[in-house]
Amino acid sequence: QVQLVESGGGLVQPGGSLRLSCAASGSIFSINAMGWYRQAPGKQRELVAAITSGGSTNYADSVKGRFTISRENAKNTVSLQMNSLKPEDTAVYYCNADNVKAGWGTRGYRYWGQGTQVTVSS
């Protein structure tokens, strides 16, 4: 079993910054991609940013130039630096680990964190 533990959410004023962190623990041999999704009230969960084990990144258009995702493969951690935050960034942010394998050649699974609230408001 694998657990994802997030930290770093909170309340921030528009234009401010927050840093989210997520650590994966458990039976982990490899993780293909790690990322962050968010879900605002009444809306579907959406991809914010993702990063592969090789360092390739993907961002939602709405956060490009403002958010930066980073990853430490050896520690199985992923972080999201969020700058120039806007009220529309308010949501619950979920950490995701995709194609997590417990050993060589084993099946990969997807895991989610419990979510952390980010509120951007004056």
Coordinates of C-alpha atoms in Angstrom, one line a residue:
Q1 CA 0.0 0.0 0.0
V2 CA 1.1 3.5 -0.8
Q3 CA 0.2 6.7 1.0
L4 CA 0.5 10.3 -0.2
V5 CA 0.6 13.0 2.5
E6 CA 0.2 16.6 1.4
S7 CA 1.1 19.8 3.2
G8 CA 1.2 23.5 2.6
G9 CA -2.3 24.6 1.9
G10 CA -3.9 27.6 3.5
L11 CA -5.4 31.1 3.1
V12 CA -3.5 33.7 1.0
Q13 CA -4.3 37.1 -0.4
P14 CA -4.5 37.6 -4.2
G15 CA -1.0 38.0 -5.6
G16 CA 0.5 35.9 -2.9
S17 CA 2.4 32.6 -2.9
L18 CA 2.0 29.2 -1.4
R19 CA 4.1 26.0 -1.7
L20 CA 2.4 22.6 -1.6
S21 CA 4.4 19.5 -0.9
C22 CA 3.5 15.8 -1.1
A23 CA 5.5 12.8 0.1
A24 CA 4.7 9.2 -1.1
S25 CA 5.5 6.3 1.3
G26 CA 5.0 2.6 1.4
S27 CA 5.9 -0.2 -1.1
I28 CA 7.4 1.9 -3.8
F29 CA 9.9 0.6 -6.5
S30 CA 9.1 3.3 -9.0
I31 CA 6.7 6.1 -9.8
N32 CA 6.1 7.2 -13.4
A33 CA 4.4 10.6 -13.0
M34 CA 3.5 12.7 -10.0
G35 CA 1.3 15.7 -10.1
W36 CA -1.3 18.0 -8.6
Y37 CA -5.0 18.2 -9.4
R38 CA -7.6 20.6 -8.0
Q39 CA -11.3 20.6 -7.5
A40 CA -13.3 23.8 -6.9
P41 CA -16.9 23.6 -5.5
G42 CA -19.3 22.5 -8.2
K43 CA -16.5 21.8 -10.7
Q44 CA -14.8 18.7 -11.9
R45 CA -11.3 17.8 -10.7
E46 CA -8.7 19.1 -13.2
L47 CA -5.0 18.7 -13.8
V48 CA -2.9 21.5 -12.5
A49 CA 0.6 20.2 -13.2
A50 CA 2.4 16.9 -13.6
I51 CA 6.0 15.8 -13.8
T52 CA 7.5 12.5 -15.0
S53 CA 10.4 10.7 -13.4
G54 CA 12.5 12.0 -16.3
G55 CA 11.6 15.6 -15.5
S56 CA 9.1 16.4 -18.3
T57 CA 6.4 18.7 -17.1
N58 CA 2.9 19.5 -18.1
Y59 CA 0.8 22.5 -16.9
A60 CA -2.8 23.6 -17.2
D61 CA -2.9 26.8 -19.4
S62 CA -4.5 28.7 -16.5
V63 CA -1.3 28.3 -14.3
K64 CA 1.5 28.5 -16.9
G65 CA 4.0 31.1 -15.8
R66 CA 2.7 31.2 -12.3
F67 CA 3.1 27.7 -10.9
T68 CA 6.2 25.5 -10.9
I69 CA 6.2 21.8 -10.2
S70 CA 9.3 20.0 -9.0
R71 CA 10.2 16.5 -7.9
E72 CA 12.8 14.5 -5.9
N73 CA 12.7 11.0 -7.3
A74 CA 15.0 9.6 -4.5
K75 CA 12.6 10.9 -1.9
N76 CA 9.4 10.2 -3.8
T77 CA 8.3 13.8 -3.2
V78 CA 6.6 16.4 -5.4
S79 CA 6.1 20.1 -4.8
L80 CA 4.1 22.9 -6.4
Q81 CA 5.3 26.4 -6.0
M82 CA 2.3 28.7 -6.6
N83 CA 2.9 32.4 -7.3
S84 CA 0.7 35.3 -8.3
L85 CA -2.3 33.5 -6.9
K86 CA -5.8 34.5 -8.0
P87 CA -9.2 33.9 -6.4
E88 CA -10.0 31.4 -9.2
D89 CA -7.1 29.2 -7.9
T90 CA -9.2 28.5 -4.8
A91 CA -9.8 24.8 -4.6
V92 CA -8.9 21.6 -2.8
Y93 CA -5.6 20.5 -4.3
Y94 CA -4.8 16.7 -4.5
C95 CA -1.5 15.1 -5.0
N96 CA -1.4 12.2 -7.5
A97 CA 1.1 9.4 -8.1
D98 CA 0.6 7.5 -11.3
N99 CA 1.8 4.0 -12.3
V100 CA 3.3 3.3 -8.9
K101 CA 5.1 -0.1 -8.9
A102 CA 6.1 -2.1 -5.9
G103 CA 8.7 -4.1 -7.9
W104 CA 10.2 -4.7 -11.3
G105 CA 7.6 -5.8 -13.8
T106 CA 4.7 -5.6 -11.4
R107 CA 1.4 -3.8 -12.1
G108 CA 1.3 -0.1 -11.6
Y109 CA -1.4 1.6 -9.6
R110 CA -2.6 5.2 -9.2
Y111 CA -2.9 6.9 -5.8
W112 CA -4.3 10.1 -4.4
G113 CA -3.6 12.2 -1.4
Q114 CA -6.4 13.4 0.9
G115 CA -6.4 16.9 -0.4
T116 CA -5.4 20.3 1.0
Q117 CA -7.4 23.4 0.8
V118 CA -6.1 26.5 -0.9
T119 CA -8.1 29.7 -0.5
V120 CA -7.2 32.9 -2.3
S121 CA -9.1 35.8 -0.8
S122 CA -8.6 39.3 0.5

